[in-house]
Amino acid sequence: MAHRVTGVLIFFFLFVHVLDTALVRVSPEDYDNVVATYKTPLVAVLEYGLVAAILFHALNGLRVIAVDFWSKGPRYQKQMLWTVVGVWVVLMIGAIYPVLGHAYRELFGS
């Protein structure tokens, strides 16, 4: 279920991204305003959520491929799921500063 939910979330992000990028051709001033809102701390938290969704979707996709194409995949799918979750948690911890560092400095100073 989480794989499907993250896939839908990523799709909607890509849809919004295409729309806001297309805005540069219609109104460059409005595009600049939209991009300025992307530099707010709230959007940084949303970006962290996007990173979480993309990482989980990618790692779990590799697990799904292993289950489908490896003869022993179905037997080890639960262990592979917990491996995916563990790797995902480690990578998300590592992504805290690069993704949220700017928002932290903006809220609390450097």
Short mmCIF file of N, CA, C and O in Angstrom, two decimals:
data_model
loop_
_atom_site.label_atom_id
_atom_site.label_comp_id
_atom_site.label_asym_id
_atom_site.label_seq_id
_atom_site.Cartn_x
_atom_site.Cartn_y
_atom_site.Cartn_z
N MET A 1 0.82 -1.19 0.00
CA MET A 1 0.00 0.00 0.00
C MET A 1 0.87 1.26 0.00
O MET A 1 0.57 2.22 -0.71
N ALA A 2 1.93 1.26 0.81
CA ALA A 2 2.80 2.43 0.89
C ALA A 2 3.46 2.71 -0.46
O ALA A 2 3.67 3.88 -0.82
N HIS A 3 3.76 1.65 -1.21
CA HIS A 3 4.37 1.84 -2.53
C HIS A 3 3.41 2.59 -3.46
O HIS A 3 3.82 3.50 -4.18
N ARG A 4 2.16 2.24 -3.40
CA ARG A 4 1.17 2.90 -4.25
C ARG A 4 0.93 4.34 -3.82
O ARG A 4 0.82 5.25 -4.65
N VAL A 5 0.84 4.55 -2.51
CA VAL A 5 0.61 5.92 -2.00
C VAL A 5 1.78 6.83 -2.39
O VAL A 5 1.58 7.95 -2.86
N THR A 6 3.02 6.35 -2.20
CA THR A 6 4.17 7.19 -2.57
C THR A 6 4.20 7.43 -4.07
O THR A 6 4.57 8.52 -4.50
N GLY A 7 3.80 6.46 -4.85
CA GLY A 7 3.74 6.65 -6.30
C GLY A 7 2.76 7.74 -6.69
O GLY A 7 3.05 8.59 -7.54
N VAL A 8 1.59 7.75 -6.06
CA VAL A 8 0.59 8.79 -6.34
C VAL A 8 1.10 10.16 -5.90
O VAL A 8 0.95 11.15 -6.61
N LEU A 9 1.72 10.23 -4.72
CA LEU A 9 2.26 11.50 -4.24
C LEU A 9 3.34 12.04 -5.17
O LEU A 9 3.37 13.24 -5.46
N ILE A 10 4.20 11.17 -5.65
CA ILE A 10 5.25 11.59 -6.58
C ILE A 10 4.63 12.07 -7.89
O ILE A 10 5.07 13.08 -8.46
N PHE A 11 3.59 11.39 -8.36
CA PHE A 11 2.91 11.82 -9.58
C PHE A 11 2.34 13.23 -9.42
O PHE A 11 2.50 14.07 -10.30
N PHE A 12 1.68 13.49 -8.29
CA PHE A 12 1.12 14.83 -8.08
C PHE A 12 2.20 15.89 -7.97
O PHE A 12 2.03 16.99 -8.46
N PHE A 13 3.33 15.56 -7.34
CA PHE A 13 4.43 16.51 -7.31
C PHE A 13 4.89 16.83 -8.73
O PHE A 13 5.10 18.00 -9.07
N LEU A 14 5.06 15.80 -9.55
CA LEU A 14 5.52 16.03 -10.92
C LEU A 14 4.53 16.87 -11.71
O LEU A 14 4.91 17.74 -12.49
N PHE A 15 3.24 16.63 -11.49
CA PHE A 15 2.20 17.43 -12.15
C PHE A 15 2.32 18.90 -11.77
O PHE A 15 2.33 19.78 -12.63
N VAL A 16 2.45 19.18 -10.46
CA VAL A 16 2.59 20.57 -10.00
C VAL A 16 3.89 21.17 -10.50
O VAL A 16 3.94 22.34 -10.89
N HIS A 17 4.95 20.38 -10.52
CA HIS A 17 6.24 20.87 -10.99
C HIS A 17 6.18 21.28 -12.47
O HIS A 17 6.73 22.32 -12.85
N VAL A 18 5.50 20.49 -13.28
CA VAL A 18 5.36 20.84 -14.69
C VAL A 18 4.54 22.13 -14.83
O VAL A 18 4.88 23.02 -15.62
N LEU A 19 3.48 22.25 -14.03
CA LEU A 19 2.67 23.47 -14.11
C LEU A 19 3.45 24.70 -13.68
O LEU A 19 3.39 25.75 -14.34
N ASP A 20 4.19 24.63 -12.57
CA ASP A 20 4.90 25.83 -12.13
C ASP A 20 6.07 26.16 -13.06
O ASP A 20 6.39 27.32 -13.24
N THR A 21 6.67 25.16 -13.67
CA THR A 21 7.74 25.43 -14.63
C THR A 21 7.17 26.06 -15.90
O THR A 21 7.79 26.95 -16.48
N ALA A 22 5.98 25.65 -16.31
CA ALA A 22 5.34 26.23 -17.49
C ALA A 22 4.94 27.68 -17.24
O ALA A 22 4.81 28.46 -18.19
N LEU A 23 4.80 28.05 -15.99
CA LEU A 23 4.42 29.42 -15.64
C LEU A 23 5.47 30.43 -16.10
O LEU A 23 5.15 31.59 -16.36
N VAL A 24 6.72 30.02 -16.24
CA VAL A 24 7.77 30.94 -16.65
C VAL A 24 7.51 31.49 -18.05
O VAL A 24 7.87 32.62 -18.34
N ARG A 25 6.84 30.72 -18.89
CA ARG A 25 6.53 31.19 -20.25
C ARG A 25 5.34 32.15 -20.25
O ARG A 25 5.25 33.03 -21.09
N VAL A 26 4.44 31.98 -19.30
CA VAL A 26 3.22 32.79 -19.25
C VAL A 26 3.49 34.12 -18.54
O VAL A 26 3.14 35.18 -19.04
N SER A 27 4.10 34.03 -17.36
CA SER A 27 4.34 35.23 -16.57
C SER A 27 5.60 35.03 -15.73
O SER A 27 5.54 34.43 -14.65
N PRO A 28 6.72 35.54 -16.19
CA PRO A 28 7.97 35.37 -15.44
C PRO A 28 7.90 35.95 -14.02
O PRO A 28 8.52 35.41 -13.11
N GLU A 29 7.13 37.04 -13.84
CA GLU A 29 7.01 37.63 -12.50
C GLU A 29 6.30 36.68 -11.54
O GLU A 29 6.71 36.50 -10.40
N ASP A 30 5.21 36.07 -12.02
CA ASP A 30 4.50 35.10 -11.19
C ASP A 30 5.36 33.87 -10.91
O ASP A 30 5.32 33.32 -9.81
N TYR A 31 6.14 33.48 -11.89
CA TYR A 31 7.05 32.35 -11.69
C TYR A 31 8.05 32.68 -10.57
O TYR A 31 8.30 31.85 -9.69
N ASP A 32 8.60 33.89 -10.60
CA ASP A 32 9.54 34.31 -9.56
C ASP A 32 8.88 34.31 -8.18
O ASP A 32 9.50 33.92 -7.19
N ASN A 33 7.62 34.72 -8.12
CA ASN A 33 6.89 34.70 -6.85
C ASN A 33 6.69 33.27 -6.35
O ASN A 33 6.81 33.00 -5.15
N VAL A 34 6.35 32.37 -7.24
CA VAL A 34 6.15 30.97 -6.86
C VAL A 34 7.47 30.39 -6.36
O VAL A 34 7.51 29.72 -5.32
N VAL A 35 8.55 30.65 -7.07
CA VAL A 35 9.86 30.13 -6.66
C VAL A 35 10.26 30.72 -5.31
O VAL A 35 10.87 30.03 -4.48
N ALA A 36 9.91 31.96 -5.05
CA ALA A 36 10.23 32.57 -3.75
C ALA A 36 9.50 31.84 -2.61
O ALA A 36 10.06 31.70 -1.52
N THR A 37 8.28 31.37 -2.86
CA THR A 37 7.57 30.63 -1.81
C THR A 37 8.24 29.28 -1.54
O THR A 37 8.08 28.73 -0.45
N TYR A 38 8.98 28.76 -2.50
CA TYR A 38 9.65 27.49 -2.31
C TYR A 38 10.81 27.58 -1.33
O TYR A 38 11.34 26.57 -0.91
N LYS A 39 11.21 28.79 -0.99
CA LYS A 39 12.33 28.97 -0.08
C LYS A 39 11.89 29.14 1.37
O LYS A 39 12.69 29.48 2.23
N THR A 40 10.62 28.87 1.66
CA THR A 40 10.11 29.00 3.02
C THR A 40 10.34 27.71 3.80
O THR A 40 10.47 26.64 3.22
N PRO A 41 10.39 27.81 5.13
CA PRO A 41 10.59 26.61 5.95
C PRO A 41 9.50 25.55 5.77
O PRO A 41 9.79 24.36 5.79
N LEU A 42 8.26 25.97 5.57
CA LEU A 42 7.18 25.00 5.37
C LEU A 42 7.43 24.15 4.13
O LEU A 42 7.26 22.93 4.14
N VAL A 43 7.86 24.78 3.06
CA VAL A 43 8.13 24.05 1.83
C VAL A 43 9.35 23.14 2.01
O VAL A 43 9.40 22.05 1.44
N ALA A 44 10.30 23.55 2.85
CA ALA A 44 11.44 22.68 3.13
C ALA A 44 10.98 21.38 3.79
O ALA A 44 11.48 20.29 3.47
N VAL A 45 10.01 21.48 4.68
CA VAL A 45 9.46 20.28 5.32
C VAL A 45 8.74 19.42 4.28
O VAL A 45 8.86 18.18 4.28
N LEU A 46 8.01 20.06 3.38
CA LEU A 46 7.35 19.32 2.30
C LEU A 46 8.38 18.66 1.38
O LEU A 46 8.16 17.54 0.91
N GLU A 47 9.49 19.33 1.13
CA GLU A 47 10.55 18.74 0.32
C GLU A 47 11.14 17.51 1.01
O GLU A 47 11.47 16.52 0.36
N TYR A 48 11.26 17.57 2.33
CA TYR A 48 11.76 16.42 3.08
C TYR A 48 10.78 15.24 2.93
O TYR A 48 11.19 14.10 2.76
N GLY A 49 9.48 15.55 2.94
CA GLY A 49 8.48 14.52 2.70
C GLY A 49 8.58 13.96 1.30
O GLY A 49 8.41 12.74 1.09
N LEU A 50 8.89 14.82 0.33
CA LEU A 50 9.07 14.35 -1.05
C LEU A 50 10.27 13.43 -1.15
O LEU A 50 10.21 12.37 -1.80
N VAL A 51 11.37 13.80 -0.49
CA VAL A 51 12.55 12.94 -0.47
C VAL A 51 12.20 11.59 0.15
O VAL A 51 12.59 10.53 -0.35
N ALA A 52 11.43 11.63 1.24
CA ALA A 52 11.02 10.39 1.91
C ALA A 52 10.20 9.52 0.96
O ALA A 52 10.43 8.30 0.88
N ALA A 53 9.27 10.11 0.25
CA ALA A 53 8.42 9.35 -0.67
C ALA A 53 9.23 8.76 -1.82
O ALA A 53 9.07 7.59 -2.17
N ILE A 54 10.13 9.56 -2.40
CA ILE A 54 10.92 9.07 -3.53
C ILE A 54 11.86 7.95 -3.09
O ILE A 54 11.97 6.92 -3.76
N LEU A 55 12.54 8.15 -1.95
CA LEU A 55 13.45 7.11 -1.47
C LEU A 55 12.72 5.81 -1.16
O LEU A 55 13.16 4.73 -1.55
N PHE A 56 11.60 5.91 -0.45
CA PHE A 56 10.87 4.68 -0.13
C PHE A 56 10.37 4.00 -1.40
O PHE A 56 10.48 2.79 -1.54
N HIS A 57 9.82 4.78 -2.31
CA HIS A 57 9.28 4.22 -3.55
C HIS A 57 10.38 3.52 -4.35
O HIS A 57 10.17 2.42 -4.88
N ALA A 58 11.55 4.14 -4.43
CA ALA A 58 12.66 3.55 -5.18
C ALA A 58 13.17 2.28 -4.51
O ALA A 58 13.35 1.25 -5.17
N LEU A 59 13.41 2.34 -3.21
CA LEU A 59 13.93 1.17 -2.51
C LEU A 59 12.92 0.02 -2.51
O LEU A 59 13.28 -1.14 -2.74
N ASN A 60 11.66 0.34 -2.28
CA ASN A 60 10.64 -0.71 -2.29
C ASN A 60 10.44 -1.25 -3.71
O ASN A 60 10.13 -2.43 -3.88
N GLY A 61 10.62 -0.41 -4.71
CA GLY A 61 10.54 -0.89 -6.09
C GLY A 61 11.61 -1.93 -6.38
O GLY A 61 11.34 -2.92 -7.08
N LEU A 62 12.81 -1.73 -5.85
CA LEU A 62 13.86 -2.73 -6.01
C LEU A 62 13.47 -4.03 -5.30
O LEU A 62 13.73 -5.13 -5.81
N ARG A 63 12.82 -3.91 -4.15
CA ARG A 63 12.35 -5.11 -3.44
C ARG A 63 11.29 -5.84 -4.27
O ARG A 63 11.32 -7.06 -4.40
N VAL A 64 10.38 -5.09 -4.85
CA VAL A 64 9.32 -5.70 -5.68
C VAL A 64 9.94 -6.41 -6.88
O VAL A 64 9.53 -7.53 -7.24
N ILE A 65 10.95 -5.80 -7.49
CA ILE A 65 11.64 -6.46 -8.61
C ILE A 65 12.29 -7.76 -8.15
O ILE A 65 12.20 -8.79 -8.83
N ALA A 66 12.94 -7.71 -6.96
CA ALA A 66 13.58 -8.92 -6.44
C ALA A 66 12.55 -10.01 -6.17
O ALA A 66 12.78 -11.19 -6.47
N VAL A 67 11.41 -9.64 -5.62
CA VAL A 67 10.37 -10.63 -5.34
C VAL A 67 9.85 -11.24 -6.65
O VAL A 67 9.62 -12.45 -6.73
N ASP A 68 9.69 -10.41 -7.66
CA ASP A 68 9.15 -10.90 -8.93
C ASP A 68 10.13 -11.73 -9.75
O ASP A 68 9.72 -12.70 -10.40
N PHE A 69 11.41 -11.36 -9.75
CA PHE A 69 12.34 -11.99 -10.68
C PHE A 69 13.37 -12.90 -10.03
O PHE A 69 14.11 -13.58 -10.73
N TRP A 70 13.45 -12.94 -8.72
CA TRP A 70 14.39 -13.82 -8.03
C TRP A 70 13.60 -15.03 -7.55
O TRP A 70 12.57 -14.88 -6.89
N SER A 71 14.09 -16.21 -7.83
CA SER A 71 13.33 -17.41 -7.49
C SER A 71 13.09 -17.53 -5.98
O SER A 71 12.08 -18.09 -5.55
N LYS A 72 13.98 -17.01 -5.16
CA LYS A 72 13.81 -17.07 -3.71
C LYS A 72 13.17 -15.79 -3.15
O LYS A 72 13.01 -15.65 -1.94
N GLY A 73 12.82 -14.88 -4.03
CA GLY A 73 12.26 -13.60 -3.61
C GLY A 73 11.03 -13.70 -2.73
O GLY A 73 10.97 -13.07 -1.67
N PRO A 74 10.03 -14.47 -3.12
CA PRO A 74 8.83 -14.57 -2.27
C PRO A 74 9.13 -15.09 -0.87
O PRO A 74 8.50 -14.70 0.10
N ARG A 75 10.10 -15.98 -0.76
CA ARG A 75 10.44 -16.55 0.53
C ARG A 75 11.05 -15.50 1.47
O ARG A 75 10.87 -15.55 2.68
N TYR A 76 11.79 -14.54 0.89
CA TYR A 76 12.51 -13.55 1.70
C TYR A 76 11.89 -12.16 1.64
O TYR A 76 12.53 -11.18 2.03
N GLN A 77 10.64 -12.05 1.18
CA GLN A 77 10.09 -10.72 0.99
C GLN A 77 9.92 -9.94 2.29
O GLN A 77 10.11 -8.73 2.33
N LYS A 78 9.60 -10.61 3.40
CA LYS A 78 9.45 -9.90 4.67
C LYS A 78 10.80 -9.36 5.15
O LYS A 78 10.90 -8.21 5.58
N GLN A 79 11.84 -10.16 5.02
CA GLN A 79 13.17 -9.71 5.42
C GLN A 79 13.63 -8.55 4.53
O GLN A 79 14.26 -7.60 5.00
N MET A 80 13.33 -8.66 3.24
CA MET A 80 13.70 -7.58 2.33
C MET A 80 12.93 -6.30 2.65
O MET A 80 13.48 -5.20 2.54
N LEU A 81 11.67 -6.43 3.06
CA LEU A 81 10.90 -5.24 3.43
C LEU A 81 11.54 -4.55 4.62
O LEU A 81 11.69 -3.32 4.62
N TRP A 82 11.93 -5.30 5.64
CA TRP A 82 12.56 -4.69 6.81
C TRP A 82 13.93 -4.11 6.47
O TRP A 82 14.34 -3.10 7.04
N THR A 83 14.62 -4.71 5.52
CA THR A 83 15.88 -4.15 5.05
C THR A 83 15.64 -2.82 4.35
O THR A 83 16.36 -1.84 4.58
N VAL A 84 14.61 -2.77 3.51
CA VAL A 84 14.24 -1.53 2.83
C VAL A 84 13.91 -0.45 3.86
O VAL A 84 14.39 0.69 3.75
N VAL A 85 13.12 -0.78 4.86
CA VAL A 85 12.75 0.20 5.88
C VAL A 85 13.99 0.67 6.63
O VAL A 85 14.15 1.87 6.90
N GLY A 86 14.89 -0.25 6.97
CA GLY A 86 16.11 0.14 7.68
C GLY A 86 16.99 1.06 6.86
O GLY A 86 17.48 2.08 7.36
N VAL A 87 17.20 0.72 5.59
CA VAL A 87 18.01 1.56 4.71
C VAL A 87 17.33 2.92 4.53
O VAL A 87 17.99 3.97 4.55
N TRP A 88 16.02 2.91 4.38
CA TRP A 88 15.27 4.15 4.22
C TRP A 88 15.44 5.06 5.44
O TRP A 88 15.67 6.25 5.29
N VAL A 89 15.33 4.49 6.64
CA VAL A 89 15.49 5.29 7.86
C VAL A 89 16.89 5.89 7.92
O VAL A 89 17.05 7.09 8.22
N VAL A 90 17.91 5.10 7.62
CA VAL A 90 19.29 5.62 7.66
C VAL A 90 19.46 6.75 6.65
O VAL A 90 20.05 7.80 6.97
N LEU A 91 18.95 6.57 5.44
CA LEU A 91 19.07 7.62 4.42
C LEU A 91 18.28 8.86 4.80
O LEU A 91 18.72 9.99 4.54
N MET A 92 17.12 8.68 5.41
CA MET A 92 16.32 9.85 5.82
C MET A 92 17.00 10.62 6.95
O MET A 92 16.93 11.84 6.99
N ILE A 93 17.65 9.91 7.85
CA ILE A 93 18.42 10.60 8.89
C ILE A 93 19.55 11.40 8.25
O ILE A 93 19.80 12.55 8.61
N GLY A 94 20.20 10.81 7.26
CA GLY A 94 21.26 11.51 6.55
C GLY A 94 20.78 12.69 5.73
O GLY A 94 21.55 13.60 5.43
N ALA A 95 19.51 12.70 5.36
CA ALA A 95 18.96 13.78 4.54
C ALA A 95 18.45 14.95 5.36
O ALA A 95 18.07 15.98 4.81
N ILE A 96 18.43 14.82 6.69
CA ILE A 96 17.86 15.89 7.52
C ILE A 96 18.60 17.20 7.30
O ILE A 96 17.98 18.22 6.99
N TYR A 97 19.90 17.21 7.48
CA TYR A 97 20.63 18.48 7.36
C TYR A 97 20.62 19.04 5.94
O TYR A 97 20.34 20.23 5.76
N PRO A 98 20.93 18.24 4.91
CA PRO A 98 20.93 18.82 3.56
C PRO A 98 19.57 19.40 3.14
O PRO A 98 19.52 20.41 2.44
N VAL A 99 18.49 18.77 3.56
CA VAL A 99 17.17 19.22 3.12
C VAL A 99 16.60 20.29 4.06
O VAL A 99 16.03 21.28 3.61
N LEU A 100 16.76 20.10 5.35
CA LEU A 100 16.12 20.99 6.32
C LEU A 100 17.07 22.03 6.94
O LEU A 100 16.63 22.86 7.73
N GLY A 101 18.35 21.98 6.58
CA GLY A 101 19.32 22.90 7.17
C GLY A 101 18.98 24.36 6.91
O GLY A 101 19.07 25.20 7.81
N HIS A 102 18.57 24.69 5.70
CA HIS A 102 18.22 26.08 5.36
C HIS A 102 17.02 26.54 6.17
O HIS A 102 17.01 27.66 6.69
N ALA A 103 16.03 25.70 6.31
CA ALA A 103 14.84 26.07 7.07
C ALA A 103 15.20 26.28 8.54
O ALA A 103 14.71 27.23 9.17
N TYR A 104 16.05 25.45 9.08
CA TYR A 104 16.49 25.59 10.47
C TYR A 104 17.21 26.92 10.68
O TYR A 104 16.93 27.65 11.63
N ARG A 105 18.13 27.24 9.76
CA ARG A 105 18.87 28.50 9.88
C ARG A 105 17.94 29.70 9.73
O ARG A 105 18.14 30.72 10.39
N GLU A 106 16.94 29.58 8.88
CA GLU A 106 16.01 30.70 8.70
C GLU A 106 15.13 30.91 9.92
O GLU A 106 14.84 32.04 10.31
N LEU A 107 14.74 29.82 10.56
CA LEU A 107 13.88 29.93 11.74
C LEU A 107 14.65 30.31 13.00
O LEU A 107 14.18 31.10 13.81
N PHE A 108 15.84 29.72 13.18
CA PHE A 108 16.56 29.87 14.45
C PHE A 108 17.87 30.61 14.32
O PHE A 108 18.59 30.76 15.30
N GLY A 109 18.22 31.08 13.14
CA GLY A 109 19.49 31.77 12.95
C GLY A 109 20.62 30.76 12.76
O GLY A 109 20.46 29.57 12.94
N SER A 110 21.79 31.29 12.40
CA SER A 110 22.90 30.36 12.12
C SER A 110 23.76 30.07 13.30
O SER A 110 23.73 30.44 14.36
#
